[in-house]
mmCIF file of C-alpha atoms and ligand atoms in Angstrom:
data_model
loop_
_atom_site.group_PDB
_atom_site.id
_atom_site.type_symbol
_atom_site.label_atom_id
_atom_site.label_comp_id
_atom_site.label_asym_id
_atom_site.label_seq_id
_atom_site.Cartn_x
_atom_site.Cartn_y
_atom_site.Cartn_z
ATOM 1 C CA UNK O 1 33.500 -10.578 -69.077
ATOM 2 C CA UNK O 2 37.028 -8.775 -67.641
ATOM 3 C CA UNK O 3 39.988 -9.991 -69.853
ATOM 4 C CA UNK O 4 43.384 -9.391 -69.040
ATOM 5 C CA UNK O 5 45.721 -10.386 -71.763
ATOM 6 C CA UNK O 6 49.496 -11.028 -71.855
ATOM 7 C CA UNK O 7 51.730 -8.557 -72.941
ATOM 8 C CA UNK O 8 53.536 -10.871 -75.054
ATOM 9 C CA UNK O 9 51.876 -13.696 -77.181
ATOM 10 C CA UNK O 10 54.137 -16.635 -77.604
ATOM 11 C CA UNK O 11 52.277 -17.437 -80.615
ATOM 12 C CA UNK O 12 54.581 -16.269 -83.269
ATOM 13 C CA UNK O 13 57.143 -19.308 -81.527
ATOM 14 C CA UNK O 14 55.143 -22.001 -82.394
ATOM 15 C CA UNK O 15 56.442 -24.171 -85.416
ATOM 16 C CA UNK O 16 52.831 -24.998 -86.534
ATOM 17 C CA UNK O 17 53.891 -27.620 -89.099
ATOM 18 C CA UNK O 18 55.142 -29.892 -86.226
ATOM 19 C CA UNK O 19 52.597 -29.864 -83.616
ATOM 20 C CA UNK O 20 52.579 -32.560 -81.224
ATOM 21 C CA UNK O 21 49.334 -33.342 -79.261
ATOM 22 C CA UNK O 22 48.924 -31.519 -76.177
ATOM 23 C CA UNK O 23 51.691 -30.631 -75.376
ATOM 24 C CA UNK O 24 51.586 -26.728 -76.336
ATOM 25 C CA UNK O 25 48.922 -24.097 -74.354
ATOM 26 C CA UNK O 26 47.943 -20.998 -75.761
ATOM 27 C CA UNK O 27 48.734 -17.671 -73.737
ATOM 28 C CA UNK O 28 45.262 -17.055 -71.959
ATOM 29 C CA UNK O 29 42.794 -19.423 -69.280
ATOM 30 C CA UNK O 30 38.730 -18.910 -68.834
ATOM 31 C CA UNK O 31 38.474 -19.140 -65.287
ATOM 32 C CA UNK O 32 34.729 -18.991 -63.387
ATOM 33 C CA UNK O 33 34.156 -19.844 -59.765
ATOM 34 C CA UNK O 34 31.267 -21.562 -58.484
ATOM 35 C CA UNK O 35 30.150 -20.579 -54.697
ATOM 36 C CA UNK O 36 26.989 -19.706 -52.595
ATOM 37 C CA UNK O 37 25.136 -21.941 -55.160
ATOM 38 C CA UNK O 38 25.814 -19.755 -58.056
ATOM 39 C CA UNK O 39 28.508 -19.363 -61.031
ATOM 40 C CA UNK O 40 30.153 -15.854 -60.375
ATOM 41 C CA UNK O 41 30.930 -13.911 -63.869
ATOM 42 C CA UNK O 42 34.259 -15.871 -65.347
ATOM 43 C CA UNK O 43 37.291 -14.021 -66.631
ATOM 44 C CA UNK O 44 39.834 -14.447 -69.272
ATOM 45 C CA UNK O 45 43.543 -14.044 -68.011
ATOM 46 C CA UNK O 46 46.825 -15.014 -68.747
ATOM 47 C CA UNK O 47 47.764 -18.707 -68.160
ATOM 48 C CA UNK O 48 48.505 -19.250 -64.849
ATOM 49 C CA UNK O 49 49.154 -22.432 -61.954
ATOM 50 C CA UNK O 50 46.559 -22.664 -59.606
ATOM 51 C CA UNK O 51 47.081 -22.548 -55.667
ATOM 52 C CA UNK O 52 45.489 -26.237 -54.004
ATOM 53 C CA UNK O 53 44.621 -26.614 -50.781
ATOM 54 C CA UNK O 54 46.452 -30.213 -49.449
ATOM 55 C CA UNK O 55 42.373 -30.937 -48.766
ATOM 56 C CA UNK O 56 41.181 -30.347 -52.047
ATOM 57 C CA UNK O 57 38.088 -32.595 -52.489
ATOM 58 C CA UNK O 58 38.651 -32.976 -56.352
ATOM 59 C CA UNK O 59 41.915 -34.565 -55.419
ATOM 60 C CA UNK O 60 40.890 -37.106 -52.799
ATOM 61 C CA UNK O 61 37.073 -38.104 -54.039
ATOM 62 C CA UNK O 62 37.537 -37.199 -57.400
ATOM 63 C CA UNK O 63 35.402 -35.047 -58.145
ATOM 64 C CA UNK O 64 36.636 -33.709 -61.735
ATOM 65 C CA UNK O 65 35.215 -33.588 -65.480
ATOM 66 C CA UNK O 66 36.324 -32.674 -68.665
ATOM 67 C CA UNK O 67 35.491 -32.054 -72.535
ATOM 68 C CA UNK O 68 37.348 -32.027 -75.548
ATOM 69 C CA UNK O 69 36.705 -30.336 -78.378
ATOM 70 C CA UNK O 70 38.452 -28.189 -81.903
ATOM 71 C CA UNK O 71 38.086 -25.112 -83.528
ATOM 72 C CA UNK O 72 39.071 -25.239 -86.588
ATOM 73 C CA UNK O 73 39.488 -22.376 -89.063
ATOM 74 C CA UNK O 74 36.996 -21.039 -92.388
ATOM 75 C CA UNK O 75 38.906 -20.774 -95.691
ATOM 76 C CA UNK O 76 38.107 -16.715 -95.030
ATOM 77 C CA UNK O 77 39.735 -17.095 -91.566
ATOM 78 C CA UNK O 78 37.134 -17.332 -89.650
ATOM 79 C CA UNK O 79 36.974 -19.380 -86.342
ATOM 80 C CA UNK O 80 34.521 -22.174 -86.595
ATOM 81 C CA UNK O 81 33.265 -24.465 -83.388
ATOM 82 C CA UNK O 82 32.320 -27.862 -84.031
ATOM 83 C CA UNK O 83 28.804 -28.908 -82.025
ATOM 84 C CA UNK O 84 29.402 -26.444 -79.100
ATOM 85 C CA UNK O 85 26.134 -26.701 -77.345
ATOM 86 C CA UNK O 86 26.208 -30.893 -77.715
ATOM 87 C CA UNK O 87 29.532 -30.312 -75.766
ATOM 88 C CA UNK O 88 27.525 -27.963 -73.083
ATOM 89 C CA UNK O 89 24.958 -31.027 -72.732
ATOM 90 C CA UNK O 90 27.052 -32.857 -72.293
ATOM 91 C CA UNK O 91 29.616 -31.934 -69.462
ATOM 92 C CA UNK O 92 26.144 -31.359 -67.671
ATOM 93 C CA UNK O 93 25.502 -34.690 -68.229
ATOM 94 C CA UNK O 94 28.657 -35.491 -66.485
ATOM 95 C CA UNK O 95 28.260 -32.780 -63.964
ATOM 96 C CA UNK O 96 24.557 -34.357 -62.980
ATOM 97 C CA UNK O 97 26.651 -38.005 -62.421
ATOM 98 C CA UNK O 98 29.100 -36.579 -60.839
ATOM 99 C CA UNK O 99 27.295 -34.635 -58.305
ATOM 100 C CA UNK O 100 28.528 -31.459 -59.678
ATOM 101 C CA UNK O 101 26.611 -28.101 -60.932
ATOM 102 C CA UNK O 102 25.612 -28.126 -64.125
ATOM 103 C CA UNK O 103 26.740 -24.891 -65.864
ATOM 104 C CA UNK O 104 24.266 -22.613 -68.020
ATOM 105 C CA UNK O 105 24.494 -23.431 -71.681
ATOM 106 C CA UNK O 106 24.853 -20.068 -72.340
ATOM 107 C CA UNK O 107 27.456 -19.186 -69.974
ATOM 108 C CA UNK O 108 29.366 -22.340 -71.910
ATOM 109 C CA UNK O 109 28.861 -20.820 -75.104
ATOM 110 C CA UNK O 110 29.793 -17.763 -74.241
ATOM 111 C CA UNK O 111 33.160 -18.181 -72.416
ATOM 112 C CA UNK O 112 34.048 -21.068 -75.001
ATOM 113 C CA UNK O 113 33.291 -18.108 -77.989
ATOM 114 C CA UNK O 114 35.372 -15.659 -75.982
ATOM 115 C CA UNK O 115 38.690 -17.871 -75.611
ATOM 116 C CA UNK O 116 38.973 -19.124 -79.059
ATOM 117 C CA UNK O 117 38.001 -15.289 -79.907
ATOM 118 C CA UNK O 118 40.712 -14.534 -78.419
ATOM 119 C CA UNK O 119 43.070 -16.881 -78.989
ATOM 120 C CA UNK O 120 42.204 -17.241 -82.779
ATOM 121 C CA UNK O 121 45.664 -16.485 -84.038
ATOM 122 C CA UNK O 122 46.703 -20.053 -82.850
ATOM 123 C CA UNK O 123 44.421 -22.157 -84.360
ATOM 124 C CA UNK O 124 46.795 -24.430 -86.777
ATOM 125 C CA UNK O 125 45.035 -23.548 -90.595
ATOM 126 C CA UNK O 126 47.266 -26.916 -91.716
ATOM 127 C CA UNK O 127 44.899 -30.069 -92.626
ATOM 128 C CA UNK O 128 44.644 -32.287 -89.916
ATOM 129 C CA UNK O 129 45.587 -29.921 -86.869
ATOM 130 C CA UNK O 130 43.194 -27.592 -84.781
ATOM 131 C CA UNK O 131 42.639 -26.062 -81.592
ATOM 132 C CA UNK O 132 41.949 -28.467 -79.413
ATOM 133 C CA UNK O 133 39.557 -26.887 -76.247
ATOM 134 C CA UNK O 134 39.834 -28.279 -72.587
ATOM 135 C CA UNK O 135 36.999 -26.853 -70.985
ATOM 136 C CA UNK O 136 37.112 -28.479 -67.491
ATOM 137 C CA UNK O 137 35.107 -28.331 -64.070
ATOM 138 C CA UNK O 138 36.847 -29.238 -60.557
ATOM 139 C CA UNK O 139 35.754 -29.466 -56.738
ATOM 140 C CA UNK O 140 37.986 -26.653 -54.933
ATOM 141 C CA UNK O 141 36.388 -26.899 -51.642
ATOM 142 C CA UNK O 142 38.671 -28.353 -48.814
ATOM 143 C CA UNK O 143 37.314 -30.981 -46.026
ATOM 144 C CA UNK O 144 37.938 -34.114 -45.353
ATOM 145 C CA UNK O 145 35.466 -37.023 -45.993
ATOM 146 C CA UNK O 146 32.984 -38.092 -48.712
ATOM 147 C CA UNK O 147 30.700 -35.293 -50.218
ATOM 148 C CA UNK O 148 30.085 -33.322 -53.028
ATOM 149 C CA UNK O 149 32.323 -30.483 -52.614
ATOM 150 C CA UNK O 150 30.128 -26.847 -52.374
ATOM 151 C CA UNK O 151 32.564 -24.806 -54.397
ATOM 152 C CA UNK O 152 33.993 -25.839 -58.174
ATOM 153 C CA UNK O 153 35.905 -24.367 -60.474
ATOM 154 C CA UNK O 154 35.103 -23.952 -64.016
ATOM 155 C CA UNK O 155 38.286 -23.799 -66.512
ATOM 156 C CA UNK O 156 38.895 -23.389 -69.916
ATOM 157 C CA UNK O 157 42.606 -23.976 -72.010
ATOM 158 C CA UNK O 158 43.466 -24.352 -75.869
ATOM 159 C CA UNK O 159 46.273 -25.999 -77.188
ATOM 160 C CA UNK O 160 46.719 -26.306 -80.722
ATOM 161 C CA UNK O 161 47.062 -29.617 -81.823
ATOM 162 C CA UNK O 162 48.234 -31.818 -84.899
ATOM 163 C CA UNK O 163 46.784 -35.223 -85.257
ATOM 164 C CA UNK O 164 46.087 -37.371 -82.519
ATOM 165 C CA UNK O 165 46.993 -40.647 -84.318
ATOM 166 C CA UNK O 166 49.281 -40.107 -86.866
ATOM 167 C CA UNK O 167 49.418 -44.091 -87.765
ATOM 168 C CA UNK O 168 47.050 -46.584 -88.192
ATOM 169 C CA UNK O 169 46.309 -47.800 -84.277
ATOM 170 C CA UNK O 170 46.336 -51.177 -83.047
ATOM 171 C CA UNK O 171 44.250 -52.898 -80.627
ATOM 172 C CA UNK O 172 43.813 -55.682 -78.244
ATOM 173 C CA UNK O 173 40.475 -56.779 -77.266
ATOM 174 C CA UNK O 174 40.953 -56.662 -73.043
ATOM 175 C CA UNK O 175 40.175 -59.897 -71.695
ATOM 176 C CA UNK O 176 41.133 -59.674 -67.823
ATOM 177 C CA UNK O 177 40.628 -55.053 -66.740
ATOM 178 C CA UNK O 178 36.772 -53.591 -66.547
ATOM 179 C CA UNK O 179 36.402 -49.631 -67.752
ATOM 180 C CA UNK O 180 32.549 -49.516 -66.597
ATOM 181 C CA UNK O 181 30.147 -51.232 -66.051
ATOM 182 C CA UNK O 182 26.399 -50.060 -66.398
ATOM 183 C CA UNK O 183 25.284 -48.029 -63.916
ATOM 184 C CA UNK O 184 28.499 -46.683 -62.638
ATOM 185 C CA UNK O 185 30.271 -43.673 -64.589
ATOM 186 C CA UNK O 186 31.471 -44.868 -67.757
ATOM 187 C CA UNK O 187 29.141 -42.559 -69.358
ATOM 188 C CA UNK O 188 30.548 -39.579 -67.626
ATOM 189 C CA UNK O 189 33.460 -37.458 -69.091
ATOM 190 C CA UNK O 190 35.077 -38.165 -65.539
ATOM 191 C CA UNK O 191 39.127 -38.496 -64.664
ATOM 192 C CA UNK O 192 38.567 -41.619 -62.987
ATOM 193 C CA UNK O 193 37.240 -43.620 -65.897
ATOM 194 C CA UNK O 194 40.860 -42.367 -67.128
ATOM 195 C CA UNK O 195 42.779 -43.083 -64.724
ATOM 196 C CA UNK O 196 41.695 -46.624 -64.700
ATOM 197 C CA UNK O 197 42.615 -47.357 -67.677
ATOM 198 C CA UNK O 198 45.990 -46.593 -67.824
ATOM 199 C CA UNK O 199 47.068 -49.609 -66.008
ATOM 200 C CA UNK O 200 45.343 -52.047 -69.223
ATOM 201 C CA UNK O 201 46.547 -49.530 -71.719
ATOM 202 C CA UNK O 202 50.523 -49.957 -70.470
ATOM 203 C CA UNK O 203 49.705 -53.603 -70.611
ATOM 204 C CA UNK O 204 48.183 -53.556 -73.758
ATOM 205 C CA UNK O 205 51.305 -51.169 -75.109
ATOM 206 C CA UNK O 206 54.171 -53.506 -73.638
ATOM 207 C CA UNK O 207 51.838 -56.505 -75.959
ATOM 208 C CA UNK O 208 52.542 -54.632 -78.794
ATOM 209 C CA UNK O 209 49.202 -52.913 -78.946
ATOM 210 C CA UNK O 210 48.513 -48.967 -79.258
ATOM 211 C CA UNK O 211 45.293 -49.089 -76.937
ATOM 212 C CA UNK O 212 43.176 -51.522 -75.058
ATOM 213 C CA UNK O 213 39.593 -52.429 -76.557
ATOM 214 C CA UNK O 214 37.266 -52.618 -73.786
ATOM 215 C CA UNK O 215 34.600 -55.338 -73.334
ATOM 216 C CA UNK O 216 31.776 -55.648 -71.364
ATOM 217 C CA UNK O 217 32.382 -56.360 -67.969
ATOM 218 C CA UNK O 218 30.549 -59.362 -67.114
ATOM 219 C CA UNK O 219 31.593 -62.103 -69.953
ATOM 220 C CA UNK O 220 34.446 -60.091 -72.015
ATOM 221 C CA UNK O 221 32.274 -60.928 -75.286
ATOM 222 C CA UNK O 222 30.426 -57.432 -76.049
ATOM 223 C CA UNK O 223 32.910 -55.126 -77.394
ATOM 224 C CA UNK O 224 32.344 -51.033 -75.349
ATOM 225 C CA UNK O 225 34.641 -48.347 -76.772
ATOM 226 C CA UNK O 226 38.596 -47.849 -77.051
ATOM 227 C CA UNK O 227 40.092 -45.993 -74.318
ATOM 228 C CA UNK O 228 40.746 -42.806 -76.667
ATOM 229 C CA UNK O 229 37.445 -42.874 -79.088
ATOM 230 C CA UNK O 230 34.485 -44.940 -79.929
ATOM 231 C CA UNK O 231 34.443 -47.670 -82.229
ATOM 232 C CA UNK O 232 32.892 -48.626 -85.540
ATOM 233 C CA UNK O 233 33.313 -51.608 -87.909
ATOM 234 C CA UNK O 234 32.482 -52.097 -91.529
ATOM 235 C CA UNK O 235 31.115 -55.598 -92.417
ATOM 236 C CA UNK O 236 29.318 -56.788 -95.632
ATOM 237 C CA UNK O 237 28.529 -52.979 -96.482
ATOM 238 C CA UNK O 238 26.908 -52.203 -93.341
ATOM 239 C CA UNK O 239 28.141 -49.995 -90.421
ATOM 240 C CA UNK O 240 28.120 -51.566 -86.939
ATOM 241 C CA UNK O 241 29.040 -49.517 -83.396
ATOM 242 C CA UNK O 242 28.607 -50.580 -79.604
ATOM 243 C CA UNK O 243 24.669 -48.816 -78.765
ATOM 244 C CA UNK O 244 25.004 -47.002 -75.832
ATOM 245 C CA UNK O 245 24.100 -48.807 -72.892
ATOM 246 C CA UNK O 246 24.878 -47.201 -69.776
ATOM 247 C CA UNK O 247 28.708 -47.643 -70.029
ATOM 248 C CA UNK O 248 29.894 -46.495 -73.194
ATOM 249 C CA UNK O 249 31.076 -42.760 -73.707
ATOM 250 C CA UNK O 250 28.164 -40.585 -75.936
ATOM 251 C CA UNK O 251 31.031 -39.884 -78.242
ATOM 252 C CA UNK O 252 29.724 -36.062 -80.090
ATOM 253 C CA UNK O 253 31.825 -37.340 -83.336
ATOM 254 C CA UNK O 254 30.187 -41.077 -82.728
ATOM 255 C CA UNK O 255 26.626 -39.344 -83.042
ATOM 256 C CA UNK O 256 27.689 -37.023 -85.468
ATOM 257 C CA UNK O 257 29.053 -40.127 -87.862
ATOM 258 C CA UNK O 258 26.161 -41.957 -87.612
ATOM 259 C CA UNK O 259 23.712 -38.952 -88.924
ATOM 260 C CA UNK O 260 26.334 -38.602 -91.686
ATOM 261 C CA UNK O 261 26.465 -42.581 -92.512
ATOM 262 C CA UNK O 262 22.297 -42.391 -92.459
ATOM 263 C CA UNK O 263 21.865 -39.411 -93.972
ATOM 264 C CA UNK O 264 24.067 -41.206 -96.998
ATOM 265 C CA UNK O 265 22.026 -43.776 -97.185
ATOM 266 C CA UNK O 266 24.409 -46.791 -95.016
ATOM 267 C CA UNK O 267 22.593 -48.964 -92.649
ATOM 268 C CA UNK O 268 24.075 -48.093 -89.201
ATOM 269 C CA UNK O 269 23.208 -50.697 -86.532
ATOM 270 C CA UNK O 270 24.303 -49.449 -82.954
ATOM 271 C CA UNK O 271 23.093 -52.059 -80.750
ATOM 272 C CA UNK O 272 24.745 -54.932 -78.483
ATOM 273 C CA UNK O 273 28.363 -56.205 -81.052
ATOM 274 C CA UNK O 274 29.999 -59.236 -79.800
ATOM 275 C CA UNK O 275 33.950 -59.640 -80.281
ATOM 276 C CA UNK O 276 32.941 -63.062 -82.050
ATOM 277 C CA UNK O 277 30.838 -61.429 -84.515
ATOM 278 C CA UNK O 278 33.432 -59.286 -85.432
ATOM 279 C CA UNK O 279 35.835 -62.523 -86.203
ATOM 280 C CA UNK O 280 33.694 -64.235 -88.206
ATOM 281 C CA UNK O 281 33.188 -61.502 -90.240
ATOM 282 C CA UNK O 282 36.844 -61.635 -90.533
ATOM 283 C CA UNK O 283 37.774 -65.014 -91.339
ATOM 284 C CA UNK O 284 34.640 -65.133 -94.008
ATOM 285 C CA UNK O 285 36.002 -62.412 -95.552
ATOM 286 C CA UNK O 286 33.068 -59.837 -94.976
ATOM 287 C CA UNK O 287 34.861 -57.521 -92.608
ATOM 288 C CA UNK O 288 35.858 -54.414 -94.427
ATOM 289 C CA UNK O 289 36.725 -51.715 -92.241
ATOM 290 C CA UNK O 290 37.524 -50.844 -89.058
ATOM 291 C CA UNK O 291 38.083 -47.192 -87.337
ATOM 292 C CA UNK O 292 37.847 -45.207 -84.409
ATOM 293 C CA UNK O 293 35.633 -41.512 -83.888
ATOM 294 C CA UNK O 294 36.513 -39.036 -81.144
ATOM 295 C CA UNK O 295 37.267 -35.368 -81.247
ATOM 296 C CA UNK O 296 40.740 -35.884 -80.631
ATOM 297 C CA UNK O 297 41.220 -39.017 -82.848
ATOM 298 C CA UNK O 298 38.812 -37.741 -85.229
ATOM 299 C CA UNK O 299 38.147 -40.363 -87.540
ATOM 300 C CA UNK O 300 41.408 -42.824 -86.996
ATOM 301 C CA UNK O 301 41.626 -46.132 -88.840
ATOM 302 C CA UNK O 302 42.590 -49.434 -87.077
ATOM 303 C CA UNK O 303 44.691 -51.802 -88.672
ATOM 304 C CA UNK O 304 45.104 -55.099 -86.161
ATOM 305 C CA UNK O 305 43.047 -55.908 -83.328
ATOM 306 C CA UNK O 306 44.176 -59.101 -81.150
ATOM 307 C CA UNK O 307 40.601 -60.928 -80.579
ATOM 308 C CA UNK O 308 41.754 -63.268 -78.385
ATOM 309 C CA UNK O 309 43.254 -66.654 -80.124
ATOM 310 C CA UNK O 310 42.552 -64.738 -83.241
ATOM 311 C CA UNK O 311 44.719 -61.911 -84.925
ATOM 312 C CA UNK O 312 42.518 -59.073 -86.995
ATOM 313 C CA UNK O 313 44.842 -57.852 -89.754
ATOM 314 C CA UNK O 314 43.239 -55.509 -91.909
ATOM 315 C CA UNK O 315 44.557 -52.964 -94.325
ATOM 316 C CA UNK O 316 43.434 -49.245 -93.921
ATOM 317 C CA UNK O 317 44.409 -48.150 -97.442
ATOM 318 C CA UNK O 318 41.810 -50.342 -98.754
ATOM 319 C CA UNK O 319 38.960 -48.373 -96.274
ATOM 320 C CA UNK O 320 35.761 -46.094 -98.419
ATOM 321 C CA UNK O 321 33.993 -45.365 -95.603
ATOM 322 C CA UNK O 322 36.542 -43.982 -93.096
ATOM 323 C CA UNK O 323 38.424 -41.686 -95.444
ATOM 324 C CA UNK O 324 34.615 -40.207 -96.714
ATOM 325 C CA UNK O 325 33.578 -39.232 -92.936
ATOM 326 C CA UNK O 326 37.046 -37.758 -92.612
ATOM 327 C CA UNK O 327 36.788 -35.777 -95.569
ATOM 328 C CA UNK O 328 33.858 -34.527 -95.127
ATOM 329 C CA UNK O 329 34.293 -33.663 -91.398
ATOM 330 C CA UNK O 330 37.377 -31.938 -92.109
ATOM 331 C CA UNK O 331 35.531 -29.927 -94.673
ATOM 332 C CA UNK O 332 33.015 -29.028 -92.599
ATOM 333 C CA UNK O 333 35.423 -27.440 -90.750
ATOM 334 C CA UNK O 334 36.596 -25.242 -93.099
ATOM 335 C CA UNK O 335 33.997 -24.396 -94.808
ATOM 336 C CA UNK O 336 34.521 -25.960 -98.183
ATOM 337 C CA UNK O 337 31.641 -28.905 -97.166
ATOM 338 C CA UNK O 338 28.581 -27.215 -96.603
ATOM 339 C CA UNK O 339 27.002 -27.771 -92.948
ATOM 340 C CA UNK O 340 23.219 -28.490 -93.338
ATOM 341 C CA UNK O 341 22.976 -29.564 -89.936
ATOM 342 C CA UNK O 342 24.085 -26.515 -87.884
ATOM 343 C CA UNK O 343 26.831 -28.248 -86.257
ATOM 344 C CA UNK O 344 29.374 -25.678 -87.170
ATOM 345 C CA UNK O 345 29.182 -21.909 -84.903
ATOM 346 C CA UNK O 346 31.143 -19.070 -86.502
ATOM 347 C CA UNK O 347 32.959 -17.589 -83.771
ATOM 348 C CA UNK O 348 33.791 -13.510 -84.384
ATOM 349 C CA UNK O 349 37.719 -13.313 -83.249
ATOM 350 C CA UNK O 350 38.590 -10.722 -80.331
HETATM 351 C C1 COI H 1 38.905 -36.277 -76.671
HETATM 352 O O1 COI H 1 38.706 -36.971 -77.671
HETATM 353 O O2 COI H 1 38.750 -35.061 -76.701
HETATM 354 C C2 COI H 1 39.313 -36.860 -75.387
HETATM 355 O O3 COI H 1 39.079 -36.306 -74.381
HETATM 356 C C3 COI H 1 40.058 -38.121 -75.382
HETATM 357 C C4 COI H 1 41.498 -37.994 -75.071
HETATM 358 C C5 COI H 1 42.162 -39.145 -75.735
HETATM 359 C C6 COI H 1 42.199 -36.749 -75.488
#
């Protein structure tokens, strides 16, 4: 793979005790084109704007996905990935629902290794803050009208991070705004499903709220996913998420959670969860916990959720379950809680 570096890192800059959330990029892009049907050989360079054609098909149809995922660093310095091939399933996943190529797991592996190789200096070693990795796919063909485009573009940034949430997060159970519906791309890791929801969340915001809870789309009774992470509650001692059904986001953290909650022995039941099952467990007293898994959000607690007539308050410092899948996430990730399930990739820095 060519690599051109910068002759300057800006690293040494970077106050890494106050890192906000995306809002910092390292100094170097992967960059791979896809044309003639193939991937051509990517390259590392310098971070750099890209030139857009007024035509662009990614801008018009929409033809754009994205991942997000952290490295994080070993105690012995070491970078360490966090489920890098689930992530290569699944953009493909998206890519396949999106009408997009899907992009050799290697080839992901590989140019995912070689960034935060080189770019291992900049991964935050405080608790709580990581490299945060924006690998990213986008149509670059121009034309005008509705088809898949026959070129892409395959990109790669880093950013290190601090934590996404650094609160307890409140949420409002949407009543009136759809994020998917079976069948159409809420599975998919796809801007769209973004974009509309900012229009609910700046609702939900100006309500008081910190993000939207989304419901099914046909009776607003089934509760889906939050707009930044999937969702889990804690009631009478037994662990409770959305099951995937066609609309929800296959959250890697989500999957990974519930292994860890089995593996320790908690019942996990991921199947259909009404809103109103979630309020009577509240007003009998059985609801215990409630918290959100993503890789940006981690594992972030959720204090109030508005449930229609009924207001959820509920106090995070009082949580067992939350702060043990945080802990022992975050160890993983450093290497002082062992890994048996191979999630973790030791990455040798360039
Ligand atoms: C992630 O968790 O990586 C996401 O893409 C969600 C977004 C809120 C940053």
């Amino acid at each position: 793979m060519k690599i051109t570096t910068v002759e300057t890192s800006r690293v040494s800059t970077i106050d890494f005790n106050n890192l906000p959330f995306g809002q910092i990029c390292t100094d170097h892009m992967y960059v791979a084109d896809y044309r003639n049907g193939k991937w051509e050989e990517g390259e590392i360079m310098p971070l750099q704007n890209f030139s857009i054609h007024p035509a662009n098909l990614a801008l018009h149809y929409g033809q754009s996905i994205f991942e997000g995922m952290k490295a994080s660093k070993h105690h012995d310095g070491t970078p360490l990935l966090f489920r890098v091939e689930e992530h290569a399933h699944r953009i493909n996943a998206s890519a396949e629902r999106m009408c997009m190529p899907t992009i050799p797991v290697d080839m992901f592996v590989e140019a995912i290794s070689a960034i935060v190789g080189l770019e291992s200096a900049w991964i935050p070693p405080q608790e709580g803050s990581a490299l945060y990795i924006r690998p990213f796919m986008f149509a670059t063909e121009e034309f005008v009208g509705v088809r898949p485009s026959e070129e892409y573009k395959f990109v790669i940034f880093t950013c290190p991070v601090g934590p996404y949430y650094s609160k307890p997060v409140s949420l409002r159970a949407e009543d009136k705004y759809v994020r998917a519906t079976p069948g159409g791309v809420g599975e998919a890791k796809t801007c769209g499903n973004y974009a509309a929801s900012l229009y609910p969340a700046m609702k939900a915001k100006e309500a008081g709220y910190d993000q939207v809870m989304w419901m099914d789309p046909y009776e607003f009774k089934y509760i889906q996913e939050v707009g930044t992470m999937n969702i889990f509650f804690v009631i009478d001692g037994k662990v409770y998420t959305p099951g995937l059904n066609g609309a929800i986001l296959h959250g890697i953290t989500r999957k990974s959670m519930i292994q860890l909650l089995e593996d320790k022995g908690y019942k996990v039941i991921a199947e259909k969860l009404s809103l109103d099952f979630v309020v009577d467990a509240y007003e009998s007293g059985t609801l215990q916990e409630v918290f959100g898994t993503g890789t940006a959000a981690v594992i972030s607690t959720v204090n109030k959720i508005a449930a229609g007539d009924t207001i959820i308050n509920i106090d995070p410092s009082t949580y067992k379950i939350a702060p043990m899948l945080k802990a022992t996430i975050d160890g993983m990730r450093t290497g002082s809680v062992a890994d048996p399930y191979g999630w973790i990739t030791r990455v040798e820095s360039l």
